[in-house]
mmCIF file with all atom_site columns, C-alpha atoms in Angstrom:
data_model
loop_
_atom_site.group_PDB
_atom_site.id
_atom_site.type_symbol
_atom_site.label_atom_id
_atom_site.label_alt_id
_atom_site.label_comp_id
_atom_site.label_asym_id
_atom_site.label_entity_id
_atom_site.label_seq_id
_atom_site.pdbx_PDB_ins_code
_atom_site.Cartn_x
_atom_site.Cartn_y
_atom_site.Cartn_z
_atom_site.occupancy
_atom_site.B_iso_or_equiv
_atom_site.pdbx_formal_charge
_atom_site.auth_seq_id
_atom_site.auth_comp_id
_atom_site.auth_asym_id
_atom_site.auth_atom_id
_atom_site.pdbx_PDB_model_num
ATOM 1   C CA . MET A 1 1   ? 13.810  -2.355  -3.208  1.00 0.00 ? 39  MET A CA 1
ATOM 2   C CA . SER A 1 2   ? 11.588  -4.587  -5.161  1.00 0.00 ? 40  SER A CA 1
ATOM 3   C CA . GLU A 1 3   ? 8.024   -3.946  -6.061  1.00 0.00 ? 41  GLU A CA 1
ATOM 4   C CA . SER A 1 4   ? 5.345   -6.554  -6.590  1.00 0.00 ? 42  SER A CA 1
ATOM 5   C CA . THR A 1 5   ? 3.294   -6.768  -9.728  1.00 0.00 ? 43  THR A CA 1
ATOM 6   C CA . MET A 1 6   ? -0.184  -8.205  -9.525  1.00 0.00 ? 44  MET A CA 1
ATOM 7   C CA . SER A 1 7   ? -3.285  -8.341  -11.572 1.00 0.00 ? 45  SER A CA 1
ATOM 8   C CA . ALA A 1 8   ? -6.190  -8.006  -9.196  1.00 0.00 ? 46  ALA A CA 1
ATOM 9   C CA . GLN A 1 9   ? -9.857  -7.496  -8.883  1.00 0.00 ? 47  GLN A CA 1
ATOM 10  C CA . PRO A 1 10  ? -11.565 -5.735  -5.989  1.00 0.00 ? 48  PRO A CA 1
ATOM 11  C CA . VAL A 1 11  ? -13.401 -8.098  -3.707  1.00 0.00 ? 49  VAL A CA 1
ATOM 12  C CA . GLU A 1 12  ? -15.945 -5.822  -2.070  1.00 0.00 ? 50  GLU A CA 1
ATOM 13  C CA . HIS A 1 13  ? -15.926 -2.426  -3.784  1.00 0.00 ? 51  HIS A CA 1
ATOM 14  C CA . GLU A 1 14  ? -16.368 -1.035  -7.269  1.00 0.00 ? 52  GLU A CA 1
ATOM 15  C CA . VAL A 1 15  ? -13.586 1.053   -8.815  1.00 0.00 ? 53  VAL A CA 1
ATOM 16  C CA . ASP A 1 16  ? -14.558 4.700   -8.523  1.00 0.00 ? 54  ASP A CA 1
ATOM 17  C CA . SER A 1 17  ? -14.057 7.186   -11.350 1.00 0.00 ? 55  SER A CA 1
ATOM 18  C CA . GLN A 1 18  ? -11.268 9.033   -9.489  1.00 0.00 ? 56  GLN A CA 1
ATOM 19  C CA . HIS A 1 19  ? -9.017  5.965   -9.631  1.00 0.00 ? 57  HIS A CA 1
ATOM 20  C CA . LYS A 1 20  ? -9.845  5.278   -13.279 1.00 0.00 ? 58  LYS A CA 1
ATOM 21  C CA . GLU A 1 21  ? -7.981  8.528   -14.026 1.00 0.00 ? 59  GLU A CA 1
ATOM 22  C CA . ASP A 1 22  ? -4.824  7.192   -12.386 1.00 0.00 ? 60  ASP A CA 1
ATOM 23  C CA . SER A 1 23  ? -2.105  7.456   -15.001 1.00 0.00 ? 61  SER A CA 1
ATOM 24  C CA . ASN A 1 24  ? 0.622   4.990   -15.816 1.00 0.00 ? 62  ASN A CA 1
ATOM 25  C CA . TYR A 1 25  ? 2.875   7.851   -16.951 1.00 0.00 ? 63  TYR A CA 1
ATOM 26  C CA . GLU A 1 26  ? 6.494   6.972   -16.338 1.00 0.00 ? 64  GLU A CA 1
ATOM 27  C CA . GLY A 1 27  ? 7.978   10.104  -17.876 1.00 0.00 ? 65  GLY A CA 1
ATOM 28  C CA . ASP A 1 28  ? 11.565  11.203  -17.998 1.00 0.00 ? 66  ASP A CA 1
ATOM 29  C CA . SER A 1 29  ? 12.613  10.859  -14.410 1.00 0.00 ? 67  SER A CA 1
ATOM 30  C CA . ASP A 1 30  ? 15.663  12.524  -12.928 1.00 0.00 ? 68  ASP A CA 1
ATOM 31  C CA . TYR A 1 31  ? 15.088  10.403  -9.843  1.00 0.00 ? 69  TYR A CA 1
ATOM 32  C CA . ASP A 1 32  ? 18.287  9.022   -8.359  1.00 0.00 ? 70  ASP A CA 1
ATOM 33  C CA . GLU A 1 33  ? 17.784  5.653   -6.695  1.00 0.00 ? 71  GLU A CA 1
ATOM 34  C CA . ASP A 1 34  ? 21.232  5.922   -5.126  1.00 0.00 ? 72  ASP A CA 1
ATOM 35  C CA . SER A 1 35  ? 20.357  9.109   -3.250  1.00 0.00 ? 73  SER A CA 1
ATOM 36  C CA . ASP A 1 36  ? 22.023  9.986   0.027   1.00 0.00 ? 74  ASP A CA 1
ATOM 37  C CA . TYR A 1 37  ? 18.916  9.190   2.094   1.00 0.00 ? 75  TYR A CA 1
ATOM 38  C CA . ASP A 1 38  ? 19.927  6.896   4.949   1.00 0.00 ? 76  ASP A CA 1
ATOM 39  C CA . GLU A 1 39  ? 17.044  4.600   5.812   1.00 0.00 ? 77  GLU A CA 1
ATOM 40  C CA . GLU A 1 40  ? 18.820  3.312   8.926   1.00 0.00 ? 78  GLU A CA 1
ATOM 41  C CA . SER A 1 41  ? 18.976  6.765   10.524  1.00 0.00 ? 79  SER A CA 1
ATOM 42  C CA . GLU A 1 42  ? 15.220  7.201   10.590  1.00 0.00 ? 80  GLU A CA 1
ATOM 43  C CA . HIS A 1 43  ? 13.078  5.940   13.497  1.00 0.00 ? 81  HIS A CA 1
ATOM 44  C CA . GLU A 1 44  ? 15.016  3.101   15.058  1.00 0.00 ? 82  GLU A CA 1
ATOM 45  C CA . GLU A 1 45  ? 12.247  2.083   17.496  1.00 0.00 ? 83  GLU A CA 1
ATOM 46  C CA . ASP A 1 46  ? 9.002   0.282   16.807  1.00 0.00 ? 84  ASP A CA 1
ATOM 47  C CA . PRO A 1 47  ? 6.018   2.615   16.566  1.00 0.00 ? 85  PRO A CA 1
ATOM 48  C CA . LYS A 1 48  ? 3.553   3.041   19.388  1.00 0.00 ? 86  LYS A CA 1
ATOM 49  C CA . TYR A 1 49  ? 0.074   3.666   18.085  1.00 0.00 ? 87  TYR A CA 1
ATOM 50  C CA . THR A 1 50  ? -1.564  5.992   20.562  1.00 0.00 ? 88  THR A CA 1
ATOM 51  C CA . GLU A 1 51  ? -4.355  7.452   18.454  1.00 0.00 ? 89  GLU A CA 1
ATOM 52  C CA . SER A 1 52  ? -7.448  5.293   18.090  1.00 0.00 ? 90  SER A CA 1
ATOM 53  C CA . PRO A 1 53  ? -9.641  5.556   15.012  1.00 0.00 ? 91  PRO A CA 1
ATOM 54  C CA . PRO A 1 54  ? -13.146 6.986   15.397  1.00 0.00 ? 92  PRO A CA 1
ATOM 55  C CA . SER A 1 55  ? -15.762 4.478   16.518  1.00 0.00 ? 93  SER A CA 1
ATOM 56  C CA . THR A 1 56  ? -17.511 4.859   13.143  1.00 0.00 ? 94  THR A CA 1
ATOM 57  C CA . TRP A 1 57  ? -14.352 3.813   11.273  1.00 0.00 ? 95  TRP A CA 1
ATOM 58  C CA . GLN A 1 58  ? -14.794 0.130   10.422  1.00 0.00 ? 96  GLN A CA 1
ATOM 59  C CA . LEU A 1 59  ? -12.374 -2.071  8.526   1.00 0.00 ? 97  LEU A CA 1
ATOM 60  C CA . PRO A 1 60  ? -13.704 -4.370  5.809   1.00 0.00 ? 98  PRO A CA 1
ATOM 61  C CA . MET A 1 61  ? -14.424 -7.910  6.956   1.00 0.00 ? 99  MET A CA 1
ATOM 62  C CA . SER A 1 62  ? -11.517 -10.326 6.708   1.00 0.00 ? 100 SER A CA 1
ATOM 63  C CA . PRO A 1 63  ? -11.837 -13.158 4.163   1.00 0.00 ? 101 PRO A CA 1
ATOM 64  C CA . GLY A 1 64  ? -10.322 -15.694 6.572   1.00 0.00 ? 102 GLY A CA 1
ATOM 65  C CA . LEU A 1 65  ? -6.954  -17.423 6.497   1.00 0.00 ? 103 LEU A CA 1
ATOM 66  C CA . TYR A 1 66  ? -5.705  -18.453 3.043   1.00 0.00 ? 104 TYR A CA 1
ATOM 67  C CA . LYS A 1 67  ? -6.273  -22.120 2.316   1.00 0.00 ? 105 LYS A CA 1
ATOM 68  C CA . SER A 1 68  ? -5.198  -23.581 -1.018  1.00 0.00 ? 106 SER A CA 1
ATOM 69  C CA . ILE A 1 69  ? -7.039  -26.175 -3.040  1.00 0.00 ? 107 ILE A CA 1
ATOM 70  C CA . ASN A 1 70  ? -4.445  -28.732 -1.866  1.00 0.00 ? 108 ASN A CA 1
ATOM 71  C CA . GLU A 1 71  ? -5.404  -28.327 1.789   1.00 0.00 ? 109 GLU A CA 1
ATOM 72  C CA . SER A 1 72  ? -8.352  -30.013 3.466   1.00 0.00 ? 110 SER A CA 1
ATOM 73  C CA . GLY A 1 73  ? -11.505 -27.989 4.043   1.00 0.00 ? 111 GLY A CA 1
ATOM 74  C CA . ASP A 1 74  ? -12.976 -25.081 2.141   1.00 0.00 ? 112 ASP A CA 1
ATOM 75  C CA . VAL A 1 75  ? -10.695 -23.112 -0.173  1.00 0.00 ? 113 VAL A CA 1
ATOM 76  C CA . VAL A 1 76  ? -10.034 -19.498 0.860   1.00 0.00 ? 114 VAL A CA 1
ATOM 77  C CA . LYS A 1 77  ? -8.417  -17.431 -1.899  1.00 0.00 ? 115 LYS A CA 1
ATOM 78  C CA . PHE A 1 78  ? -5.307  -15.347 -1.288  1.00 0.00 ? 116 PHE A CA 1
ATOM 79  C CA . ARG A 1 79  ? -6.225  -11.685 -0.775  1.00 0.00 ? 117 ARG A CA 1
ATOM 80  C CA . ILE A 1 80  ? -4.444  -8.447  0.076   1.00 0.00 ? 118 ILE A CA 1
ATOM 81  C CA . LEU A 1 81  ? -5.819  -5.523  2.088   1.00 0.00 ? 119 LEU A CA 1
ATOM 82  C CA . ALA A 1 82  ? -4.481  -2.403  0.412   1.00 0.00 ? 120 ALA A CA 1
ATOM 83  C CA . TYR A 1 83  ? -4.800  1.341   -0.086  1.00 0.00 ? 121 TYR A CA 1
ATOM 84  C CA . ARG A 1 84  ? -4.697  2.498   -3.682  1.00 0.00 ? 122 ARG A CA 1
ATOM 85  C CA . VAL A 1 85  ? -2.333  5.426   -4.074  1.00 0.00 ? 123 VAL A CA 1
ATOM 86  C CA . THR A 1 86  ? -2.893  7.692   -7.077  1.00 0.00 ? 124 THR A CA 1
ATOM 87  C CA . ILE A 1 87  ? -0.377  9.991   -8.704  1.00 0.00 ? 125 ILE A CA 1
ATOM 88  C CA . GLN A 1 88  ? -2.235  12.932  -7.150  1.00 0.00 ? 126 GLN A CA 1
ATOM 89  C CA . ASP A 1 89  ? -1.763  11.286  -3.731  1.00 0.00 ? 127 ASP A CA 1
ATOM 90  C CA . MET A 1 90  ? 1.950   10.885  -4.469  1.00 0.00 ? 128 MET A CA 1
ATOM 91  C CA . LEU A 1 91  ? 2.398   14.540  -5.409  1.00 0.00 ? 129 LEU A CA 1
ATOM 92  C CA . ARG A 1 92  ? 0.474   15.653  -2.303  1.00 0.00 ? 130 ARG A CA 1
ATOM 93  C CA . MET A 1 93  ? 2.748   13.429  -0.207  1.00 0.00 ? 131 MET A CA 1
ATOM 94  C CA . ALA A 1 94  ? 5.794   14.912  -1.974  1.00 0.00 ? 132 ALA A CA 1
ATOM 95  C CA . ASP A 1 95  ? 4.659   18.306  -0.667  1.00 0.00 ? 133 ASP A CA 1
ATOM 96  C CA . THR A 1 96  ? 4.058   16.901  2.827   1.00 0.00 ? 134 THR A CA 1
ATOM 97  C CA . LEU A 1 97  ? 7.461   15.181  2.857   1.00 0.00 ? 135 LEU A CA 1
ATOM 98  C CA . GLN A 1 98  ? 9.094   18.364  1.546   1.00 0.00 ? 136 GLN A CA 1
ATOM 99  C CA . VAL A 1 99  ? 10.479  16.857  -1.647  1.00 0.00 ? 137 VAL A CA 1
ATOM 100 C CA . ASP A 1 100 ? 12.106  19.666  -3.642  1.00 0.00 ? 138 ASP A CA 1
ATOM 101 C CA . PRO A 1 101 ? 9.254   21.437  -5.519  1.00 0.00 ? 139 PRO A CA 1
ATOM 102 C CA . GLU A 1 102 ? 11.722  22.653  -8.168  1.00 0.00 ? 140 GLU A CA 1
ATOM 103 C CA . ARG A 1 103 ? 12.471  19.098  -9.311  1.00 0.00 ? 141 ARG A CA 1
ATOM 104 C CA . SER A 1 104 ? 10.563  17.345  -12.086 1.00 0.00 ? 142 SER A CA 1
ATOM 105 C CA . TYR A 1 105 ? 7.172   15.771  -11.657 1.00 0.00 ? 143 TYR A CA 1
ATOM 106 C CA . ALA A 1 106 ? 8.649   12.288  -12.121 1.00 0.00 ? 144 ALA A CA 1
ATOM 107 C CA . TYR A 1 107 ? 11.400  12.882  -9.549  1.00 0.00 ? 145 TYR A CA 1
ATOM 108 C CA . ARG A 1 108 ? 8.909   14.183  -6.957  1.00 0.00 ? 146 ARG A CA 1
ATOM 109 C CA . ARG A 1 109 ? 6.598   11.222  -7.532  1.00 0.00 ? 147 ARG A CA 1
ATOM 110 C CA . ASP A 1 110 ? 9.432   8.679   -7.317  1.00 0.00 ? 148 ASP A CA 1
ATOM 111 C CA . LYS A 1 111 ? 11.101  10.273  -4.281  1.00 0.00 ? 149 LYS A CA 1
ATOM 112 C CA . ALA A 1 112 ? 7.784   10.480  -2.398  1.00 0.00 ? 150 ALA A CA 1
ATOM 113 C CA . TRP A 1 113 ? 7.146   6.815   -3.199  1.00 0.00 ? 151 TRP A CA 1
ATOM 114 C CA . GLU A 1 114 ? 10.628  5.898   -1.909  1.00 0.00 ? 152 GLU A CA 1
ATOM 115 C CA . LEU A 1 115 ? 10.130  7.802   1.368   1.00 0.00 ? 153 LEU A CA 1
ATOM 116 C CA . ILE A 1 116 ? 6.644   6.361   1.908   1.00 0.00 ? 154 ILE A CA 1
ATOM 117 C CA . ARG A 1 117 ? 7.887   2.815   1.321   1.00 0.00 ? 155 ARG A CA 1
ATOM 118 C CA . LEU A 1 118 ? 10.826  3.310   3.687   1.00 0.00 ? 156 LEU A CA 1
ATOM 119 C CA . GLU A 1 119 ? 8.623   4.622   6.497   1.00 0.00 ? 157 GLU A CA 1
ATOM 120 C CA . LEU A 1 120 ? 5.655   2.302   6.132   1.00 0.00 ? 158 LEU A CA 1
ATOM 121 C CA . GLY A 1 121 ? 7.612   -0.798  5.158   1.00 0.00 ? 159 GLY A CA 1
ATOM 122 C CA . LYS A 1 122 ? 10.198  -0.651  7.887   1.00 0.00 ? 160 LYS A CA 1
ATOM 123 C CA . HIS A 1 123 ? 8.069   0.463   10.810  1.00 0.00 ? 161 HIS A CA 1
ATOM 124 C CA . HIS A 1 124 ? 4.475   -0.389  10.040  1.00 0.00 ? 162 HIS A CA 1
ATOM 125 C CA . CYS A 1 125 ? 4.581   -3.866  8.453   1.00 0.00 ? 163 CYS A CA 1
ATOM 126 C CA . CYS A 1 126 ? 3.414   -2.615  5.073   1.00 0.00 ? 164 CYS A CA 1
ATOM 127 C CA . ARG A 1 127 ? 4.389   -3.826  1.628   1.00 0.00 ? 165 ARG A CA 1
ATOM 128 C CA . TRP A 1 128 ? 3.804   -2.269  -1.746  1.00 0.00 ? 166 TRP A CA 1
ATOM 129 C CA . ALA A 1 129 ? 2.418   -3.620  -4.968  1.00 0.00 ? 167 ALA A CA 1
ATOM 130 C CA . ARG A 1 130 ? 1.341   -2.653  -8.465  1.00 0.00 ? 168 ARG A CA 1
ATOM 131 C CA . ILE A 1 131 ? -2.056  -4.116  -9.251  1.00 0.00 ? 169 ILE A CA 1
ATOM 132 C CA . ALA A 1 132 ? -4.223  -4.029  -12.358 1.00 0.00 ? 170 ALA A CA 1
ATOM 133 C CA . ILE A 1 133 ? -7.840  -3.017  -11.904 1.00 0.00 ? 171 ILE A CA 1
ATOM 134 C CA . ASP A 1 134 ? -10.006 -2.462  -14.963 1.00 0.00 ? 172 ASP A CA 1
ATOM 135 C CA . ASP A 1 135 ? -6.886  -2.805  -17.146 1.00 0.00 ? 173 ASP A CA 1
ATOM 136 C CA . LEU A 1 136 ? -5.103  0.067   -15.365 1.00 0.00 ? 174 LEU A CA 1
ATOM 137 C CA . PHE A 1 137 ? -2.085  -0.461  -13.152 1.00 0.00 ? 175 PHE A CA 1
ATOM 138 C CA . THR A 1 138 ? -2.034  1.438   -9.901  1.00 0.00 ? 176 THR A CA 1
ATOM 139 C CA . SER A 1 139 ? 0.289   1.525   -6.908  1.00 0.00 ? 177 SER A CA 1
ATOM 140 C CA . CYS A 1 140 ? -0.908  0.178   -3.587  1.00 0.00 ? 178 CYS A CA 1
ATOM 141 C CA . ILE A 1 141 ? 0.256   0.138   -0.015  1.00 0.00 ? 179 ILE A CA 1
ATOM 142 C CA . VAL A 1 142 ? -0.548  -3.351  1.286   1.00 0.00 ? 180 VAL A CA 1
ATOM 143 C CA . VAL A 1 143 ? -1.400  -3.259  4.994   1.00 0.00 ? 181 VAL A CA 1
ATOM 144 C CA . ALA A 1 144 ? -2.281  -6.947  5.371   1.00 0.00 ? 182 ALA A CA 1
ATOM 145 C CA . SER A 1 145 ? -3.030  -10.197 3.613   1.00 0.00 ? 183 SER A CA 1
ATOM 146 C CA . ASN A 1 146 ? -4.610  -13.484 4.545   1.00 0.00 ? 184 ASN A CA 1
ATOM 147 C CA . CYS A 1 147 ? -1.489  -15.523 3.679   1.00 0.00 ? 185 CYS A CA 1
ATOM 148 C CA . THR A 1 148 ? -0.388  -16.351 7.247   1.00 0.00 ? 186 THR A CA 1
ATOM 149 C CA . PRO A 1 149 ? -1.939  -15.987 10.712  1.00 0.00 ? 187 PRO A CA 1
ATOM 150 C CA . VAL A 1 150 ? 0.418   -13.049 11.415  1.00 0.00 ? 188 VAL A CA 1
ATOM 151 C CA . ASP A 1 151 ? -0.564  -11.317 8.166   1.00 0.00 ? 189 ASP A CA 1
ATOM 152 C CA . LEU A 1 152 ? -4.233  -11.871 8.976   1.00 0.00 ? 190 LEU A CA 1
ATOM 153 C CA . TYR A 1 153 ? -3.682  -10.468 12.481  1.00 0.00 ? 191 TYR A CA 1
ATOM 154 C CA . HIS A 1 154 ? -2.428  -7.254  10.840  1.00 0.00 ? 192 HIS A CA 1
ATOM 155 C CA . ALA A 1 155 ? -5.768  -6.984  9.011   1.00 0.00 ? 193 ALA A CA 1
ATOM 156 C CA . ASN A 1 156 ? -7.487  -6.405  12.368  1.00 0.00 ? 194 ASN A CA 1
ATOM 157 C CA . ASP A 1 157 ? -4.949  -3.979  13.834  1.00 0.00 ? 195 ASP A CA 1
ATOM 158 C CA . ARG A 1 158 ? -7.190  -0.913  13.726  1.00 0.00 ? 196 ARG A CA 1
ATOM 159 C CA . LYS A 1 159 ? -4.672  1.512   15.252  1.00 0.00 ? 197 LYS A CA 1
ATOM 160 C CA . ARG A 1 160 ? -1.898  0.536   12.833  1.00 0.00 ? 198 ARG A CA 1
ATOM 161 C CA . ILE A 1 161 ? -4.126  0.717   9.763   1.00 0.00 ? 199 ILE A CA 1
ATOM 162 C CA . TRP A 1 162 ? -5.622  4.015   10.970  1.00 0.00 ? 200 TRP A CA 1
ATOM 163 C CA . PHE A 1 163 ? -2.081  5.390   11.337  1.00 0.00 ? 201 PHE A CA 1
ATOM 164 C CA . VAL A 1 164 ? -1.209  4.306   7.781   1.00 0.00 ? 202 VAL A CA 1
ATOM 165 C CA . GLN A 1 165 ? -4.380  5.930   6.413   1.00 0.00 ? 203 GLN A CA 1
ATOM 166 C CA . GLN A 1 166 ? -3.633  9.184   8.252   1.00 0.00 ? 204 GLN A CA 1
ATOM 167 C CA . TYR A 1 167 ? 0.025   9.108   7.163   1.00 0.00 ? 205 TYR A CA 1
ATOM 168 C CA . LEU A 1 168 ? -1.042  8.739   3.532   1.00 0.00 ? 206 LEU A CA 1
ATOM 169 C CA . GLY A 1 169 ? -3.704  11.439  3.929   1.00 0.00 ? 207 GLY A CA 1
ATOM 170 C CA . LEU A 1 170 ? -6.398  9.202   2.472   1.00 0.00 ? 208 LEU A CA 1
ATOM 171 C CA . SER A 1 171 ? -10.081 9.291   3.364   1.00 0.00 ? 209 SER A CA 1
ATOM 172 C CA . LYS A 1 172 ? -11.138 5.913   1.976   1.00 0.00 ? 210 LYS A CA 1
ATOM 173 C CA . LEU A 1 173 ? -10.766 2.606   3.768   1.00 0.00 ? 211 LEU A CA 1
ATOM 174 C CA . PRO A 1 174 ? -8.422  -0.077  2.452   1.00 0.00 ? 212 PRO A CA 1
ATOM 175 C CA . VAL A 1 175 ? -9.999  -2.710  0.213   1.00 0.00 ? 213 VAL A CA 1
ATOM 176 C CA . TRP A 1 176 ? -9.484  -6.474  0.005   1.00 0.00 ? 214 TRP A CA 1
ATOM 177 C CA . TYR A 1 177 ? -8.208  -7.397  -3.470  1.00 0.00 ? 215 TYR A CA 1
ATOM 178 C CA . SER A 1 178 ? -8.067  -10.864 -4.953  1.00 0.00 ? 216 SER A CA 1
ATOM 179 C CA . PRO A 1 179 ? -4.951  -11.044 -7.156  1.00 0.00 ? 217 PRO A CA 1
ATOM 180 C CA . TRP A 1 180 ? -5.112  -13.069 -10.362 1.00 0.00 ? 218 TRP A CA 1
ATOM 181 C CA . LEU A 1 181 ? -1.364  -13.219 -10.925 1.00 0.00 ? 219 LEU A CA 1
ATOM 182 C CA . VAL A 1 182 ? 0.994   -12.901 -8.003  1.00 0.00 ? 220 VAL A CA 1
ATOM 183 C CA . ASN A 1 183 ? 4.689   -12.067 -7.987  1.00 0.00 ? 221 ASN A CA 1
ATOM 184 C CA . ILE A 1 184 ? 5.386   -10.935 -4.434  1.00 0.00 ? 222 ILE A CA 1
ATOM 185 C CA . THR A 1 185 ? 8.903   -10.431 -3.208  1.00 0.00 ? 223 THR A CA 1
ATOM 186 C CA . LYS A 1 186 ? 9.521   -9.746  0.441   1.00 0.00 ? 224 LYS A CA 1
ATOM 187 C CA . LYS A 1 187 ? 12.220  -7.404  1.637   1.00 0.00 ? 225 LYS A CA 1
#
């Protein structure tokens, strides 16, 4: 699995102090990328989103469809709609996903990240990225972008994005980020 690396700035929100504490610690990991987890055996069908978000839950306004400087009309910068995922979020998810608590911190973090990416990437049209905000790199789950009409459609899929937020156990809404440097690889 490949991971994107971006340098980004938030479009609508300031970086809160909780995320400034997000560490870049890589550590000595005993994580085994060639584990026996079979991604094909999990959830073969497309998800059905039955739970609606509360009426007070509002997604940030879409920036509009990406339009480069080479196209006619007003330029619309490329943006991603993403949830920032801190190390604390990863360790909480490791507990939720029942990753062996006796293993090292780095293994638990990496294994949780692998399981999250498998579930959300395969079944919920999510991607993942590393973005730099205030000179700190942080991991993100990208739920949409404005790159194509289909990607932009995903930005308005309230039930899907609500599911992703609940799955991750996050309370904050996703944020539109404007990447400075983009190196996105699709699976």
